[in-house]
Amino acid sequence: MTTPRLGHVWFRLGQLAALALMALLGLFDLYVGLIRGRESSNSMLTLLGVAMAVATAIVWLPAHPQGSRRLPRAALVLAAASVVLTLVVRMADRPAGSAASWGFAETCGLLGVLFVVARRGAARWALAGVLGCAAALVVLPMRSTTGSGYVIAGLFLALCAAATSAGGTYLRLLDSGRQRAMAGVRAEQRAEFARDLHDFIAHHVTGIVVQAQGARFVAEQDPQRVILALEQIERAGAETMTSMRRMVGILRDPQAAPDAPLAPLAGVADLTPLLARFNSAPTPVARLHVDGTLEDIPVEVSTSGYRVIMEALTNVRQHASGARWVDVSLRRTPDWLLVRVTDDGAAQRVPGQRGHHGYGLVGLTERVRAVGGRFSAGPGIDGGWVVDAALPLRQGVAG
């Protein structure tokens, strides 16, 4: 909250400073113009020049949204008015030896308009606005000089216009790059939530199906167990719907759920309730083995380990025919968190052709690699299926 307010304060201070500078330059132009006006009778033209400076300040000092259409259109109107005023001053009858001054305030104002148009103007109109302001700047010296003096002053103002437009364009490109980077981060985050959606929903729905199948078989022998199974199904269904609403809401529109967590919902410290839900069905039985403490593990490592185990348990339910047990092992070393999930079911769990694995294993591989870890899944030496993940606890240890 502090940073945006501080930025707003600095912007307001910059506006006040620019306004004060424009006022001083306008007073100076007015003073010089009126002195010359006693000799050249061009006091009205001097006042019009100061009015032009005020008009430019009205255009470029306020804050403008990116892609503004009004800004370059207003710049074109100002540029046209400035050119017309230059032509009027040039064609005005003046006594020999007299000269009208071109205002410093109007020059700075046109440069400010050019800069703001190059940075904030709508793409279709920005180029026209920049060229119009540049043309108005280049012809400004015609109000007071001709010949070589005009050429020198015109070239100088052309260079100033080029530098100003280049600066505005550079900042515009920086803003555009920042917006693209933020859009990429948001897209990546939504893709991460899509993988989370698969993991959570597949796990919960698989558990619901298994418990419903078990309840059907025990309905006649033990009705009380059916009631317990229904309660577990209801709880799992509620969790599933909550997760789905949260995830899908963020996938549709990240701004629609600003208070939703931007990190996965569980870590390795939450494995006990996960295995308890898995063991609500008779077989297979999941056993947890922990070697080392699970405290102070980086959140991305903890959540990635949880996802590996959740996906492995879901795959056991779906594909491990005849499995009787599942061993979930976590071992913490100084540099790594090692996760292994093994079972005694059938080894052939995925289609034989390479590249046809389910999105779950693909998502796990991407997730583990994203944190600098290593992941593998395949048949075990003694049969069954083995899922291994090595997650680095410190940066620089991945290899």
Coordinates of C-alpha atoms in Angstrom, one line a residue:
M1 CA 0.0 0.0 0.0
T2 CA 2.9 2.4 0.7
T3 CA 4.6 2.2 -2.7
P4 CA 1.7 3.2 -4.9
R5 CA 0.8 6.2 -2.6
L6 CA 4.5 7.3 -2.6
G7 CA 4.6 7.0 -6.4
H8 CA 1.4 9.1 -6.6
V9 CA 2.9 11.8 -4.3
W10 CA 6.1 12.0 -6.5
F11 CA 4.0 12.3 -9.6
R12 CA 2.0 15.2 -8.1
L13 CA 5.3 16.9 -7.0
G14 CA 6.6 16.5 -10.5
Q15 CA 3.4 18.0 -11.9
L16 CA 3.7 21.0 -9.6
A17 CA 7.4 21.5 -10.5
A18 CA 6.7 21.3 -14.2
L19 CA 3.8 23.7 -13.8
A20 CA 6.0 26.1 -11.9
L21 CA 8.7 25.9 -14.6
M22 CA 6.1 26.5 -17.3
A23 CA 4.8 29.5 -15.4
L24 CA 8.2 31.1 -15.1
L25 CA 9.0 30.5 -18.7
G26 CA 5.6 32.0 -19.7
L27 CA 6.2 35.1 -17.6
F28 CA 9.7 35.5 -19.1
D29 CA 8.2 35.2 -22.6
L30 CA 5.5 37.6 -21.8
Y31 CA 8.0 40.1 -20.4
V32 CA 10.3 39.9 -23.4
G33 CA 7.4 39.9 -25.9
L34 CA 5.8 43.0 -24.3
I35 CA 9.1 44.9 -24.4
R36 CA 9.5 44.0 -28.1
G37 CA 5.8 44.7 -28.6
R38 CA 6.3 48.4 -27.8
E39 CA 8.4 48.6 -30.9
S40 CA 6.6 46.0 -33.1
S41 CA 3.0 46.3 -32.0
N42 CA 2.8 42.5 -31.7
S43 CA 1.6 42.4 -28.1
M44 CA -1.4 40.4 -29.1
L45 CA 0.7 37.8 -30.9
T46 CA 2.9 37.5 -27.8
L47 CA -0.2 36.9 -25.6
L48 CA -1.3 34.2 -28.1
G49 CA 2.0 32.5 -27.8
V50 CA 1.7 32.4 -24.0
A51 CA -1.8 31.1 -24.4
M52 CA -0.4 28.3 -26.6
A53 CA 2.1 27.4 -23.9
V54 CA -0.8 27.2 -21.4
A55 CA -2.7 24.9 -23.8
T56 CA 0.2 22.6 -24.1
A57 CA 0.6 22.4 -20.3
I58 CA -3.1 21.5 -20.0
V59 CA -2.5 18.6 -22.4
W60 CA 0.7 17.0 -21.2
L61 CA 0.7 17.7 -17.5
P62 CA -2.2 15.5 -16.4
A63 CA -1.9 11.7 -16.1
H64 CA -3.0 9.8 -19.2
P65 CA -3.8 6.1 -19.5
Q66 CA -1.7 4.0 -21.8
G67 CA -3.2 3.8 -25.3
S68 CA -5.1 7.1 -25.0
R69 CA -6.8 8.3 -28.2
R70 CA -7.6 11.8 -27.0
L71 CA -4.0 12.6 -26.3
P72 CA -2.6 12.4 -29.9
R73 CA -5.7 14.0 -31.3
A74 CA -5.3 16.9 -28.9
A75 CA -1.6 17.0 -29.8
L76 CA -2.5 17.3 -33.5
V77 CA -4.9 20.2 -32.7
L78 CA -2.1 22.0 -30.7
A79 CA 0.4 21.4 -33.4
A80 CA -1.9 22.8 -36.1
A81 CA -2.7 25.8 -33.9
S82 CA 1.0 26.5 -33.3
V83 CA 1.8 26.3 -37.0
V84 CA -1.0 28.6 -37.8
L85 CA 0.2 31.1 -35.2
T86 CA 3.7 30.9 -36.6
L87 CA 2.4 31.7 -40.1
V88 CA 0.4 34.6 -38.7
V89 CA 3.4 36.0 -36.9
R90 CA 5.5 35.5 -40.0
M91 CA 3.1 37.3 -42.3
A92 CA 2.3 40.1 -39.8
D93 CA 3.4 43.6 -40.8
R94 CA 6.2 44.7 -38.6
P95 CA 8.5 47.8 -38.7
A96 CA 11.9 47.2 -40.2
G97 CA 14.4 45.8 -37.7
S98 CA 11.7 44.5 -35.3
A99 CA 11.3 40.8 -34.5
A100 CA 8.8 38.8 -32.7
S101 CA 10.1 36.2 -30.2
W102 CA 9.2 32.5 -30.2
G103 CA 8.4 31.5 -26.7
F104 CA 10.5 29.2 -24.6
A105 CA 7.4 28.1 -22.7
E106 CA 5.6 27.0 -25.9
T107 CA 8.7 25.2 -27.0
C108 CA 9.0 23.2 -23.7
G109 CA 5.2 22.6 -23.8
L110 CA 5.4 21.1 -27.3
L111 CA 8.3 19.0 -26.3
G112 CA 6.3 17.8 -23.3
V113 CA 3.3 17.0 -25.5
L114 CA 5.5 15.1 -27.9
F115 CA 7.1 13.0 -25.1
V116 CA 3.7 12.1 -23.6
V117 CA 2.2 11.2 -27.0
A118 CA 5.2 9.0 -27.8
R119 CA 4.8 7.2 -24.5
R120 CA 1.1 7.1 -23.9
G121 CA -0.7 7.7 -27.1
A122 CA -2.8 5.1 -29.0
A123 CA -0.6 3.3 -31.6
R124 CA -2.8 4.4 -34.6
W125 CA -2.6 8.1 -33.6
A126 CA 0.7 8.4 -31.8
L127 CA 2.9 8.7 -34.9
A128 CA 0.7 11.4 -36.4
G129 CA 0.8 13.3 -33.1
V130 CA 4.5 13.0 -32.8
L131 CA 5.1 14.2 -36.4
G132 CA 2.7 17.1 -35.9
C133 CA 4.4 18.3 -32.8
A134 CA 7.8 17.9 -34.4
A135 CA 6.7 19.9 -37.4
A136 CA 5.4 22.7 -35.1
L137 CA 8.7 22.8 -33.2
V138 CA 10.8 23.0 -36.4
V139 CA 8.9 26.0 -37.8
L140 CA 8.8 27.8 -34.4
P141 CA 12.0 29.8 -35.1
M142 CA 10.4 31.4 -38.2
R143 CA 8.6 33.7 -35.8
S144 CA 11.8 35.6 -35.1
T145 CA 14.5 34.7 -37.6
T146 CA 15.2 33.6 -41.1
G147 CA 18.1 32.4 -43.2
S148 CA 21.0 30.6 -41.5
G149 CA 19.7 31.5 -38.0
Y150 CA 16.5 29.7 -38.8
V151 CA 18.3 26.7 -40.2
I152 CA 20.4 26.4 -37.1
A153 CA 17.5 26.8 -34.7
G154 CA 15.3 24.5 -36.7
L155 CA 17.9 21.8 -36.7
F156 CA 18.5 22.1 -33.0
L157 CA 14.8 21.8 -32.3
A158 CA 14.5 18.9 -34.7
L159 CA 17.2 17.1 -32.6
C160 CA 15.4 18.0 -29.4
A161 CA 12.2 16.6 -30.9
A162 CA 13.9 13.4 -32.0
A163 CA 15.6 12.9 -28.6
T164 CA 12.3 13.5 -26.8
S165 CA 10.3 11.1 -29.0
A166 CA 13.0 8.5 -28.6
G167 CA 12.9 8.8 -24.9
G168 CA 9.1 8.5 -24.8
T169 CA 9.2 5.5 -27.2
Y170 CA 11.9 3.8 -25.1
L171 CA 9.8 4.1 -21.9
R172 CA 6.8 2.9 -23.9
L173 CA 8.7 -0.2 -25.0
L174 CA 9.8 -0.8 -21.4
D175 CA 6.1 -0.6 -20.2
S176 CA 5.1 -2.9 -23.0
G177 CA 7.8 -5.4 -22.1
R178 CA 6.8 -5.2 -18.4
Q179 CA 3.2 -5.9 -19.3
R180 CA 4.1 -8.8 -21.5
A181 CA 6.2 -10.3 -18.8
M182 CA 3.4 -9.9 -16.3
A183 CA 1.0 -11.5 -18.8
G184 CA 3.4 -14.4 -19.2
V185 CA 3.7 -14.8 -15.4
R186 CA -0.1 -14.8 -15.1
A187 CA -0.5 -17.3 -17.9
E188 CA 2.1 -19.6 -16.3
Q189 CA 0.4 -19.2 -13.0
R190 CA -2.9 -20.2 -14.6
A191 CA -1.2 -23.2 -16.2
E192 CA 0.1 -24.2 -12.8
F193 CA -3.4 -24.0 -11.4
A194 CA -4.7 -26.1 -14.2
R195 CA -2.2 -28.8 -13.1
D196 CA -3.3 -28.3 -9.5
L197 CA -6.9 -28.7 -10.7
H198 CA -6.1 -32.1 -12.2
D199 CA -4.2 -33.3 -9.1
F200 CA -6.8 -32.3 -6.6
I201 CA -9.9 -33.2 -8.5
A202 CA -8.6 -36.5 -9.8
H203 CA -7.5 -37.5 -6.3
H204 CA -10.8 -36.6 -4.7
V205 CA -13.0 -38.0 -7.4
T206 CA -11.0 -41.2 -7.5
G207 CA -11.5 -41.6 -3.7
I208 CA -15.2 -40.8 -4.0
V209 CA -15.6 -43.5 -6.7
V210 CA -13.7 -46.1 -4.7
Q211 CA -15.6 -45.4 -1.5
A212 CA -18.9 -45.6 -3.4
Q213 CA -18.0 -48.9 -4.9
G214 CA -17.0 -50.2 -1.4
A215 CA -20.2 -49.0 0.1
R216 CA -22.2 -50.9 -2.5
F217 CA -20.5 -54.1 -1.6
V218 CA -20.8 -53.8 2.2
A219 CA -24.3 -52.3 2.2
E220 CA -26.0 -55.6 3.1
Q221 CA -23.3 -56.9 5.6
D222 CA -22.6 -53.7 7.6
P223 CA -25.0 -50.7 7.1
Q224 CA -23.1 -48.6 9.6
R225 CA -20.0 -48.7 7.4
V226 CA -22.1 -47.5 4.5
I227 CA -23.1 -44.4 6.6
L228 CA -19.4 -43.8 7.4
A229 CA -18.5 -44.1 3.7
L230 CA -21.3 -41.7 2.7
E231 CA -20.0 -39.2 5.2
Q232 CA -16.5 -39.5 3.8
I233 CA -17.9 -39.2 0.3
E234 CA -19.8 -36.0 1.3
R235 CA -16.7 -34.5 2.8
A236 CA -14.5 -35.4 -0.2
G237 CA -17.1 -34.0 -2.5
A238 CA -17.3 -30.7 -0.6
E239 CA -13.5 -30.4 -0.7
T240 CA -13.6 -31.2 -4.4
M241 CA -16.2 -28.5 -5.2
T242 CA -14.3 -25.9 -3.1
S243 CA -11.1 -26.6 -4.9
M244 CA -12.7 -26.6 -8.3
R245 CA -14.5 -23.3 -7.7
R246 CA -11.3 -21.7 -6.5
M247 CA -9.2 -23.0 -9.3
V248 CA -11.6 -22.5 -12.1
G249 CA -12.4 -19.0 -10.9
I250 CA -8.7 -18.0 -11.1
L251 CA -8.3 -19.8 -14.5
R252 CA -11.2 -17.7 -15.9
D253 CA -10.2 -14.4 -14.5
P254 CA -7.3 -13.8 -12.0
Q255 CA -8.8 -10.5 -11.0
A256 CA -12.1 -12.1 -10.0
A257 CA -10.5 -13.8 -7.0
P258 CA -7.8 -11.5 -5.6
D259 CA -7.9 -13.1 -2.2
A260 CA -7.4 -16.6 -3.5
P261 CA -4.0 -18.1 -2.6
L262 CA -1.4 -17.9 -5.3
A263 CA 0.4 -21.0 -4.0
P264 CA -0.7 -24.6 -4.0
L265 CA -2.9 -25.5 -1.0
A266 CA -0.9 -28.2 0.8
G267 CA 2.6 -29.4 1.6
V268 CA 4.4 -32.4 2.9
A269 CA 3.3 -31.5 6.5
D270 CA -0.2 -32.4 5.4
L271 CA 0.5 -35.9 4.3
T272 CA -1.1 -37.6 7.3
P273 CA -4.7 -36.5 6.4
L274 CA -3.9 -37.3 2.8
L275 CA -3.0 -40.9 3.6
A276 CA -5.9 -41.2 6.0
R277 CA -8.3 -40.4 3.2
F278 CA -6.5 -42.8 0.9
N279 CA -6.7 -45.6 3.6
S280 CA -10.5 -45.1 4.0
A281 CA -10.8 -47.8 1.4
P282 CA -9.8 -51.4 2.4
T283 CA -6.9 -51.9 -0.1
P284 CA -4.3 -50.9 -0.9
V285 CA -2.9 -49.7 2.4
A286 CA -0.6 -46.6 2.3
R287 CA 2.3 -46.4 4.8
L288 CA 4.2 -43.2 5.5
H289 CA 8.0 -43.3 6.3
V290 CA 9.7 -40.1 7.2
D291 CA 13.5 -39.7 7.8
G292 CA 14.4 -36.3 9.0
T293 CA 12.4 -33.2 9.9
L294 CA 9.8 -31.7 7.6
E295 CA 10.0 -28.3 9.1
D296 CA 11.5 -25.2 7.4
I297 CA 11.2 -26.7 3.9
P298 CA 10.9 -24.1 1.2
V299 CA 7.2 -23.8 0.2
E300 CA 7.8 -24.6 -3.5
V301 CA 9.7 -27.8 -2.5
S302 CA 7.1 -28.8 0.1
T303 CA 4.1 -28.3 -2.2
S304 CA 5.9 -30.1 -5.1
G305 CA 6.6 -33.1 -2.9
Y306 CA 3.0 -33.1 -1.8
R307 CA 1.9 -33.1 -5.4
V308 CA 4.2 -35.9 -6.3
I309 CA 2.8 -38.1 -3.6
M310 CA -0.8 -37.2 -4.4
E311 CA -0.4 -38.0 -8.1
A312 CA 1.3 -41.3 -7.2
L313 CA -1.5 -42.3 -4.9
T314 CA -4.1 -41.3 -7.5
N315 CA -2.3 -43.5 -10.1
V316 CA -2.2 -46.4 -7.7
R317 CA -6.0 -46.2 -7.3
Q318 CA -6.6 -46.0 -11.0
H319 CA -3.9 -48.3 -12.5
A320 CA -2.3 -50.6 -9.8
S321 CA -4.5 -53.6 -10.2
G322 CA -4.0 -56.1 -7.4
A323 CA -1.9 -53.7 -5.3
R324 CA -2.0 -54.5 -1.5
W325 CA 0.3 -51.8 -0.1
V326 CA 1.9 -48.4 -1.0
D327 CA 5.0 -47.1 0.7
V328 CA 5.4 -43.4 0.8
S329 CA 8.9 -42.4 1.9
L330 CA 10.4 -39.0 2.5
R331 CA 14.1 -38.5 3.4
R332 CA 15.7 -35.2 4.1
T333 CA 19.4 -34.6 3.5
P334 CA 21.2 -31.3 4.0
D335 CA 20.6 -30.4 0.3
W336 CA 17.7 -32.5 -0.9
L337 CA 14.2 -33.7 -0.1
L338 CA 13.9 -37.2 -1.5
V339 CA 10.4 -38.5 -2.2
R340 CA 9.6 -42.1 -3.2
V341 CA 6.3 -43.9 -3.7
T342 CA 6.3 -47.6 -4.3
D343 CA 3.6 -50.3 -4.6
D344 CA 3.3 -54.0 -5.3
G345 CA 0.7 -53.7 -8.1
A346 CA 1.1 -54.5 -11.8
A347 CA 4.1 -52.8 -13.4
Q348 CA 2.5 -51.8 -16.7
R349 CA 0.6 -48.6 -15.8
V350 CA 0.8 -46.4 -18.9
P351 CA 0.4 -46.9 -22.6
G352 CA 3.5 -48.5 -24.2
Q353 CA 4.2 -45.7 -26.7
R354 CA 6.5 -43.0 -25.5
G355 CA 5.0 -39.6 -25.2
H356 CA 1.4 -40.9 -24.5
H357 CA 1.6 -40.5 -20.7
G358 CA -1.2 -38.8 -18.8
Y359 CA -1.1 -35.1 -18.0
G360 CA -0.5 -36.0 -14.4
L361 CA 3.0 -37.4 -14.8
V362 CA 3.9 -34.7 -17.4
G363 CA 2.7 -32.0 -15.0
L364 CA 4.7 -33.5 -12.2
T365 CA 7.8 -33.7 -14.4
E366 CA 7.5 -30.0 -15.3
R367 CA 6.8 -29.0 -11.7
V368 CA 9.8 -30.9 -10.3
R369 CA 12.1 -29.6 -13.0
A370 CA 10.8 -26.1 -12.4
V371 CA 12.2 -26.1 -8.9
G372 CA 15.5 -27.6 -10.1
G373 CA 14.8 -31.2 -9.1
R374 CA 14.7 -34.6 -10.9
F375 CA 11.8 -36.9 -11.4
S376 CA 11.3 -40.5 -12.7
A377 CA 8.5 -43.0 -12.7
G378 CA 8.6 -46.6 -13.9
P379 CA 8.5 -50.3 -13.1
G380 CA 10.4 -51.4 -10.0
I381 CA 13.2 -54.0 -10.0
D382 CA 11.1 -56.3 -7.8
G383 CA 7.8 -55.5 -9.6
G384 CA 5.3 -52.8 -8.8
W385 CA 5.8 -49.2 -9.7
V386 CA 8.3 -46.7 -8.4
V387 CA 8.0 -42.9 -8.4
D388 CA 11.1 -41.0 -7.4
A389 CA 11.6 -37.2 -7.0
A390 CA 14.7 -35.3 -5.8
L391 CA 13.9 -31.7 -4.8
P392 CA 16.7 -29.3 -3.9
L393 CA 16.4 -27.5 -0.6
R394 CA 18.9 -24.8 -1.5
Q395 CA 19.6 -23.0 -4.8
G396 CA 22.7 -24.1 -6.6
V397 CA 22.6 -27.8 -5.5
A398 CA 20.5 -29.0 -8.5
G399 CA 22.4 -31.0 -11.0

